[in-house]
Short mmCIF file of C-alpha atoms in Angstrom, two decimals:
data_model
loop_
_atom_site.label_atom_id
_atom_site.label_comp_id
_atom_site.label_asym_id
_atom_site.label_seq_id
_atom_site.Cartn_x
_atom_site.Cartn_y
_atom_site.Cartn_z
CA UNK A 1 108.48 56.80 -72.15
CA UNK A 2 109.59 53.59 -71.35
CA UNK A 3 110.31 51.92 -67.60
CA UNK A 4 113.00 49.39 -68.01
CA UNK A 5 112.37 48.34 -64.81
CA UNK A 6 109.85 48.74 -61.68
CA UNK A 7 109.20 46.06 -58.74
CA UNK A 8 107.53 46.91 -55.51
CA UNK A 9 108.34 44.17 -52.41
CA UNK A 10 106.53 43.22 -49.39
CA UNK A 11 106.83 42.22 -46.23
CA UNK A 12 105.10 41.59 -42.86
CA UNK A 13 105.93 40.19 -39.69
CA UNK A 14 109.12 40.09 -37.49
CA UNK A 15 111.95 38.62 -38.53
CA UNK A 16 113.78 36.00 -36.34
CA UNK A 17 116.70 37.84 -33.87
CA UNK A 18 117.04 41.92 -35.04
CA UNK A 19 115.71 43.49 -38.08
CA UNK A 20 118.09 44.42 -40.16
CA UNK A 21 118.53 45.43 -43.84
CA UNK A 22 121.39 45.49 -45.22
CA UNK A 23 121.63 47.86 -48.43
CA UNK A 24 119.11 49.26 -50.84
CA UNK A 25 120.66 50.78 -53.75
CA UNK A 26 118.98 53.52 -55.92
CA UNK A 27 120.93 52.51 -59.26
CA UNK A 28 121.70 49.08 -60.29
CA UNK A 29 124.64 47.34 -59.02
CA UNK A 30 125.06 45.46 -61.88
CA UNK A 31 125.47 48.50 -64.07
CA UNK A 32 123.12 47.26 -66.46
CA UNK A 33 120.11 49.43 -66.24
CA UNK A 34 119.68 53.04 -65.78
CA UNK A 35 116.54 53.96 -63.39
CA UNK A 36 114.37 57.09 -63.84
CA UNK A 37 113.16 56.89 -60.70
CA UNK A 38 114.33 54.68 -57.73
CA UNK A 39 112.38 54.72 -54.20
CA UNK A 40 112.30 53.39 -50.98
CA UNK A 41 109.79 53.44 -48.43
CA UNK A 42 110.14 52.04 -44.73
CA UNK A 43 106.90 52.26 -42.57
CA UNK A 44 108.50 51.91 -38.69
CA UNK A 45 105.75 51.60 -35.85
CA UNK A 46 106.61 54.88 -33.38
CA UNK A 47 109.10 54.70 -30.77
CA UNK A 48 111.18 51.30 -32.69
CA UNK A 49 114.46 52.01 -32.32
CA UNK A 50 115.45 52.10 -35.83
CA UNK A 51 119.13 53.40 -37.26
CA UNK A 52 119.39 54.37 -40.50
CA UNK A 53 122.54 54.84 -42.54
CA UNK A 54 123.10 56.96 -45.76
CA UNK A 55 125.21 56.80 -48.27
CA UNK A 56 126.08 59.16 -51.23
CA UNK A 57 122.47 60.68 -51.02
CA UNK A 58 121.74 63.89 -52.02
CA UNK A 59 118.64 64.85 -48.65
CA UNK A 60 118.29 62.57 -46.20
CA UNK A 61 114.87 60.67 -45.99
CA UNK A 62 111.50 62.83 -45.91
CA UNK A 63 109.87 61.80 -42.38
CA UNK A 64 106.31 61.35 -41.53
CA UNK A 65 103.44 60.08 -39.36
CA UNK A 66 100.73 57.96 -40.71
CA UNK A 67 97.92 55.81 -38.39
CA UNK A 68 100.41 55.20 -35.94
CA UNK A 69 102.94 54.34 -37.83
CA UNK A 70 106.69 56.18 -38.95
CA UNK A 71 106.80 56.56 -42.70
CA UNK A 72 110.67 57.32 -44.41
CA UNK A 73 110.64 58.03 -47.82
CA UNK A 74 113.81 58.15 -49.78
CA UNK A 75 113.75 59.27 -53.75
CA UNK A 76 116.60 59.48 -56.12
CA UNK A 77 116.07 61.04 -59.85
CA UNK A 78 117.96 60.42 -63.19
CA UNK A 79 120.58 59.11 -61.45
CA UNK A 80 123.93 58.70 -63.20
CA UNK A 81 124.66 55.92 -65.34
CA UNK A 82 128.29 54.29 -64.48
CA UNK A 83 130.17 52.26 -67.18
CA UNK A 84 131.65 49.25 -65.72
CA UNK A 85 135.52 49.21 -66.08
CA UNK A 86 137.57 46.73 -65.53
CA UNK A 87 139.63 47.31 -62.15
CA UNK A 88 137.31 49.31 -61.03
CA UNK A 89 136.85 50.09 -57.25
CA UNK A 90 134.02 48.02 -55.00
CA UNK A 91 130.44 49.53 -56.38
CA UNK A 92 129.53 49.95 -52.82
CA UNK A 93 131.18 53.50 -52.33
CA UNK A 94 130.10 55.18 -55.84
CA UNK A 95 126.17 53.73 -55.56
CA UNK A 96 123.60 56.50 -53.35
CA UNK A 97 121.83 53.00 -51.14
CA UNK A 98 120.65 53.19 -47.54
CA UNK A 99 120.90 50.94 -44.78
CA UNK A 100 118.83 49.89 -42.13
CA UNK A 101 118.78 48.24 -38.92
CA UNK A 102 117.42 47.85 -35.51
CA UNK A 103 119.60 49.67 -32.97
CA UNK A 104 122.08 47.57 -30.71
CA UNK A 105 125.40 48.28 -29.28
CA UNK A 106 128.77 46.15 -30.23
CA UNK A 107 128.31 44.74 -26.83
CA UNK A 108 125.47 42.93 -28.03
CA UNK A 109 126.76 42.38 -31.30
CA UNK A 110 129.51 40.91 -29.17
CA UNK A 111 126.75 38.86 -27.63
CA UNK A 112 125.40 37.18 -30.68
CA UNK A 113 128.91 36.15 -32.14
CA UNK A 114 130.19 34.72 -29.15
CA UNK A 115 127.05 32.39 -29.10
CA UNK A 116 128.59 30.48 -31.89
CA UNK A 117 130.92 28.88 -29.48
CA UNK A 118 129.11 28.58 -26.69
CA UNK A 119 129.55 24.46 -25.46
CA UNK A 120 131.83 23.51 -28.44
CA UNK A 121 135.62 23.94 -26.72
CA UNK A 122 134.91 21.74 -23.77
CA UNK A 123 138.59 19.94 -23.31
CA UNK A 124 137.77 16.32 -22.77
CA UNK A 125 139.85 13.52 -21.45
CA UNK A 126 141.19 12.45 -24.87
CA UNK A 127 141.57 16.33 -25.68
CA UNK A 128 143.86 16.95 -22.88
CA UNK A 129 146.18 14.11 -23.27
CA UNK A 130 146.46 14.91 -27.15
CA UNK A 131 147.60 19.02 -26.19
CA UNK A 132 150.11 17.08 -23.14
CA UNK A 133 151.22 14.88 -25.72
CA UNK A 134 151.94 17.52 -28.70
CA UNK A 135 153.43 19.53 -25.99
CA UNK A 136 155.78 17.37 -24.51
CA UNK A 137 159.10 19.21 -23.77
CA UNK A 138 157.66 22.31 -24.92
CA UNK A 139 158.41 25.52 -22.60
CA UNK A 140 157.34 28.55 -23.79
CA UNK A 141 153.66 29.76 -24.88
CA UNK A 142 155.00 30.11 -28.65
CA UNK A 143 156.37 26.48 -28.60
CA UNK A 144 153.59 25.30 -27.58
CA UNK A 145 151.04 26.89 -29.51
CA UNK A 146 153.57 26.21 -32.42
CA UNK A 147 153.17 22.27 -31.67
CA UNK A 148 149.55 22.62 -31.38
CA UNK A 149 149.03 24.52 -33.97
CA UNK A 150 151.06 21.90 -36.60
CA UNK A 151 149.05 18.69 -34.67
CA UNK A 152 145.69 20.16 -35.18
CA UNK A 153 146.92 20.73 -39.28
CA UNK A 154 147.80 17.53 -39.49
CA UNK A 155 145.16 15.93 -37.47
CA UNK A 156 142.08 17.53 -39.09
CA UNK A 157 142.55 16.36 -42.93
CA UNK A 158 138.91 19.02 -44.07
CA UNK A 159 136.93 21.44 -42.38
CA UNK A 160 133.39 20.69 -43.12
CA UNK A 161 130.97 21.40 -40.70
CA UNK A 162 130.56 23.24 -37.44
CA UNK A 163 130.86 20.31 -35.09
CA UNK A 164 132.06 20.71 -31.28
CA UNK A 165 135.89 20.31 -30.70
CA UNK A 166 135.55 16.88 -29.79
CA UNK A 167 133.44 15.76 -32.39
CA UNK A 168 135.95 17.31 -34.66
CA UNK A 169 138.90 15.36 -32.61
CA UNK A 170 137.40 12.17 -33.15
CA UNK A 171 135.80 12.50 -36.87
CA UNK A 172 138.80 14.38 -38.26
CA UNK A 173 136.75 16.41 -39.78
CA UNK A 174 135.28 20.15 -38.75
CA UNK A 175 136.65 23.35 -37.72
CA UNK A 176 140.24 23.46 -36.84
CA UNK A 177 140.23 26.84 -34.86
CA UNK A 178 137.67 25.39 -32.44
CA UNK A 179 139.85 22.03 -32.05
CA UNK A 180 142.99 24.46 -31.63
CA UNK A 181 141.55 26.62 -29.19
CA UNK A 182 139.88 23.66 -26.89
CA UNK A 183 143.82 22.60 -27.11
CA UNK A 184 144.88 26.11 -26.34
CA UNK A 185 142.77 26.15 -23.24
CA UNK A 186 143.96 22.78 -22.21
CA UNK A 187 148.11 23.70 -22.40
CA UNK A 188 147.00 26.96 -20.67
CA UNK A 189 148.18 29.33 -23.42
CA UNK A 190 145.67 32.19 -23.69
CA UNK A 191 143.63 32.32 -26.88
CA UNK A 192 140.59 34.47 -28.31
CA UNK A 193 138.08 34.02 -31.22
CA UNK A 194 138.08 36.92 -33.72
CA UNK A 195 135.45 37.67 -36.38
CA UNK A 196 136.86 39.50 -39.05
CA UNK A 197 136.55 41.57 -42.10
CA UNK A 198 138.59 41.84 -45.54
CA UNK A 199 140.80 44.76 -45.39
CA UNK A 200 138.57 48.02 -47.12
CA UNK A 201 140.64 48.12 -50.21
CA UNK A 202 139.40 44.73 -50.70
CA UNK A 203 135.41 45.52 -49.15
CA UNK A 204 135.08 49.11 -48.29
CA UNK A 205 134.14 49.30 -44.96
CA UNK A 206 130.23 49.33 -43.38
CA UNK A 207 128.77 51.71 -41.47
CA UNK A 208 130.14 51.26 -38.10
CA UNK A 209 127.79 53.60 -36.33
CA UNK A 210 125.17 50.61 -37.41
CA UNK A 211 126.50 47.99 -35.56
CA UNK A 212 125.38 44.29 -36.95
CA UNK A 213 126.96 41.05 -36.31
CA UNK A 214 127.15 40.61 -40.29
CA UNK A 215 129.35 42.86 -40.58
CA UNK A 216 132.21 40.58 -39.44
CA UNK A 217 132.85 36.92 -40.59
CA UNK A 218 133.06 34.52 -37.84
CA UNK A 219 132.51 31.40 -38.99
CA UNK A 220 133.58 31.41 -42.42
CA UNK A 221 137.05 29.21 -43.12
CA UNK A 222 139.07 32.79 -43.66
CA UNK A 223 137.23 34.98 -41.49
CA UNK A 224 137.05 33.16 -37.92
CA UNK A 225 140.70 34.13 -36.47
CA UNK A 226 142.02 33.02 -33.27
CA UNK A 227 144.34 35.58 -31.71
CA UNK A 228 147.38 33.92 -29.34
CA UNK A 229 149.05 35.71 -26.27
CA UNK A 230 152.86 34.50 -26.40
CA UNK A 231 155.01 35.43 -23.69
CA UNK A 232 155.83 39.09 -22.75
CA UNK A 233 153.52 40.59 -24.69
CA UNK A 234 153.35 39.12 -28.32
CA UNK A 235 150.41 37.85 -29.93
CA UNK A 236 149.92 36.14 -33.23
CA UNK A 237 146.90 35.17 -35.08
CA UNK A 238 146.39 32.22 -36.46
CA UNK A 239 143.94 30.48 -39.34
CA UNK A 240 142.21 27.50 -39.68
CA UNK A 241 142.25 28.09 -43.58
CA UNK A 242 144.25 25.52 -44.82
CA UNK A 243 146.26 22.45 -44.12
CA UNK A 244 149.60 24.17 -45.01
CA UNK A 245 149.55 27.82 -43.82
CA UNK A 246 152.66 28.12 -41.77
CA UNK A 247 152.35 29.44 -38.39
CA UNK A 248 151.09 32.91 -37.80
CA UNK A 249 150.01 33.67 -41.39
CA UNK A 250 146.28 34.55 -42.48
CA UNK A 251 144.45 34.39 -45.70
CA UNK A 252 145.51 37.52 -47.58
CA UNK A 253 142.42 39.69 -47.88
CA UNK A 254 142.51 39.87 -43.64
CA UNK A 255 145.74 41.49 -43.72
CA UNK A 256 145.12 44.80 -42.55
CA UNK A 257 141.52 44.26 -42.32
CA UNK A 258 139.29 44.42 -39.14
CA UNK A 259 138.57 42.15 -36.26
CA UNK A 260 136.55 42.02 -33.28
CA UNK A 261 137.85 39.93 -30.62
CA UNK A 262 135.36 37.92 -29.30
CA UNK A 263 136.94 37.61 -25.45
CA UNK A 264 135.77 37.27 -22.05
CA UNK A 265 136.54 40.50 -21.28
CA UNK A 266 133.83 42.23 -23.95
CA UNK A 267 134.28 43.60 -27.32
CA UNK A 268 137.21 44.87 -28.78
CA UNK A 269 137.57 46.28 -32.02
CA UNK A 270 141.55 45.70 -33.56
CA UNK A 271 143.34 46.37 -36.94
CA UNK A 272 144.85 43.18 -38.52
CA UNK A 273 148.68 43.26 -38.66
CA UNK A 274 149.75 43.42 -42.46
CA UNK A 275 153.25 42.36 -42.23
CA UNK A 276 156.38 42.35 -44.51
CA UNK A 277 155.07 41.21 -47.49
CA UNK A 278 159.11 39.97 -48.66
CA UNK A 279 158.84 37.47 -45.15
CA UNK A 280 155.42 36.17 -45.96
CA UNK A 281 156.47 35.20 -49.60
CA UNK A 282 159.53 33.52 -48.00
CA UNK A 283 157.51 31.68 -45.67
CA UNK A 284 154.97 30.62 -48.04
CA UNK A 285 157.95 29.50 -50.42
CA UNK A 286 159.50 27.40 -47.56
CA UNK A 287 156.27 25.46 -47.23
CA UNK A 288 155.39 24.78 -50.62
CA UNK A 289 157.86 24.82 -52.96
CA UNK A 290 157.51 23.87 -56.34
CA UNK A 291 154.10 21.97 -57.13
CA UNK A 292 155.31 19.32 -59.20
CA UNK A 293 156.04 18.66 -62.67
CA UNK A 294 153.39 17.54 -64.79
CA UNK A 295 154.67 15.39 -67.91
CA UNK A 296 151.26 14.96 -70.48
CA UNK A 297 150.30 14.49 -73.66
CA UNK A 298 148.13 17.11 -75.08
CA UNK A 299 147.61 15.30 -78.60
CA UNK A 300 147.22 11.62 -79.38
CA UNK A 301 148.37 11.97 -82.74
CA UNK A 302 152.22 12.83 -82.35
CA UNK A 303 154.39 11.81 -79.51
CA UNK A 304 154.57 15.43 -78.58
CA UNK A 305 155.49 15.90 -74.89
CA UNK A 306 154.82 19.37 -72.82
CA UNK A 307 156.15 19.53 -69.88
CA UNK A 308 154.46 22.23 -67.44
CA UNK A 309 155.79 23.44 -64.21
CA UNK A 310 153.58 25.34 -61.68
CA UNK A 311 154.48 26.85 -58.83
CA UNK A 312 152.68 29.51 -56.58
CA UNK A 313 153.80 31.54 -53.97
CA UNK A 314 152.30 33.31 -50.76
CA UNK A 315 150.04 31.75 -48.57
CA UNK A 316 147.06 30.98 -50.80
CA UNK A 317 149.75 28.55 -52.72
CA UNK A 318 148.95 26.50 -49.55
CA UNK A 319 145.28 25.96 -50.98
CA UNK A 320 147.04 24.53 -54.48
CA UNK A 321 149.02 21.96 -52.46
CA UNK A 322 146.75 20.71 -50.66
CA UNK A 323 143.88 20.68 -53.73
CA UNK A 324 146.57 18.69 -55.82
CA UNK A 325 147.63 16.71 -52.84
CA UNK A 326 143.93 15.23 -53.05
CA UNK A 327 143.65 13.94 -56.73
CA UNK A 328 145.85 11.73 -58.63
CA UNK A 329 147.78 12.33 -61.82
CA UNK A 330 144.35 11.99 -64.73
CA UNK A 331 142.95 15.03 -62.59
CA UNK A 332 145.37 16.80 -62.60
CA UNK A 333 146.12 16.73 -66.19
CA UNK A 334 142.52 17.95 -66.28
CA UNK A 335 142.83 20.90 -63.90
CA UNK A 336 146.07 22.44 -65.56
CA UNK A 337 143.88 22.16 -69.10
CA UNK A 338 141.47 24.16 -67.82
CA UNK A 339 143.37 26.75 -65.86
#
């Protein structure tokens, strides 16, 4: 016989916050190798408070005690080898893995998330006569988060970094939901941070009876959300994404995905609206239009001239304009030869 491949890992001590790992899988995830034998063993002191969740196994772990200690032993055989296809659905759902974590509730998940904002949306002085400013004539909640909304696009040129609101406000530079929101606050127009998750036909869902706070995105450019209560009893969620997503649109894999709204009230768990997908291409259309046309020559040995239009649609086309709004016309030559 022949063992293609065998590793054995270890590791002591406890991890900073809550233990938690996230998936073991029994077969390779790659689909490269086929495993005679795949096993996993967890020693757990008694009494930890330890979930476990289970997926496409065929008996649940074999429990026992062992100098004090709680031993799990999970074994698959000769499992099945899959052939990669293309097109094929996430490997997550057809692979027998097990995942493990310490147990908490989505209040404290809640918690954890919410500390990422803790002491970075204080409105300053300068913070509060930039939202009177961009607000200036504006009535309603939507006009006003409309006006922000544009200002903060316009005012924040990139999004690196992490950096409090007014750090962000004076650098020009950070996270636009946390600049929005400070601005929000400021106009008094109600806002909440979400952490989100791809809709499951994109990532099939986790296993929500394992609560983790990686199992929602909240401070990733398309996964932190900020949801806006408009008058009567609208709401629309907004992105920090890019510089020209139109108002109310989010990056495309959150439509119909999950969020947890991270509000003062505790945690609430919401579907993502998916929306009429003929108004968001509209939309998208309306604020990008056609690229531009790029005049090159691809040979310097005839006066041969191509001329190449691009032009993208939906609200990822808002990514293209700005990333060819940033180079000049020798890179972009460049970036069309290599698309």
């Amino acid at each position: 016989s022949v063992i293609d491949y065998a590793f054995r890992g270890l590791s002591r001590g406890r991890p900073s916050g809550r233990f938690s790992y996230t998936n073991f899988y029994f077969q390779d995830p790659n689909f490269d190798g086929t495993f005679l034998v795949s096993e996993l063993v967890v020693l757990a002191p008694q009494g930890f408070p330890l979930r476990v969740a289970e997926v496409n196994l065929d008996r649940p772990a074999q429990k026992s005690e062992q100098g004090g200690m709680v031993v799990y032993r999970w074994r698959v055989e000769d499992a099945p080898h899959i052939e990669p296809e293309g097109h094929m659905p996430h490997f997550r759902p057809l692979l027998p893995h097990v995942a493990l974590g310490e147990e908490q509730s989505w209040r404290e998940v809640w918690a954890d998330l919410r500390e990422n904002f803790l002491g970075r949306c204080i409105p300053t002085h300068d913070l509060r006569a930039f939202a009177e400013q961009a607000c200036a004539g504006r009535k309603t909640r939507r006009e006003k988060a409309e006006a922000l909304y544009y200002a903060v696009l316009d005012h924040v040129r990139d999004t690196a970094g992490f950096a409090p609101a007014h750090v962000a406000f004076v650098e020009r530079s950070g996270n636009r939901l946390l600049l929005l929101k400070t601005l929000l606050d400021a106009a008094g127009v109600p806002a909440d941070f979400a952490a989100t998750r791809p809709d499951p036909r994109v990532e099939p869902a986790p296993p929500w009876h394992l609560p983790r706070p990686d199992q929602f995105d909240g401070a990733g450019p398309n996964g932190l959300l900020l949801r806006v209560a408009l008058d009567g009893h609208e709401t629309v969620w907004l992105s920090g994404a890019g510089r020209y997503y139109p108002f109310g649109e989010m990056p495309v894999d959150r439509r119909g995905g999950w969020a947890l709204v991270l509000g003062d009230a505790g945690p609430e768990m919401v579907t993502l609206p998916v929306g009429d997908p003929s108004v968001y291409r509209t939309a998208a259309e309306r604020v990008l239009g056609t690229l531009q046309d790029f005049v090159f020559e691809p040979s310097v040995e005839g006066p041969t001239v191509v001329k190449c239009r691009a032009a993208a649609t939906g609200p990822e086309s808002s990514f293209w304009k700005e990333r060819f709004a940033e180079v000049d016309a020798a890179r972009r030559k460049i970036f069309l030869e290599t698309i």
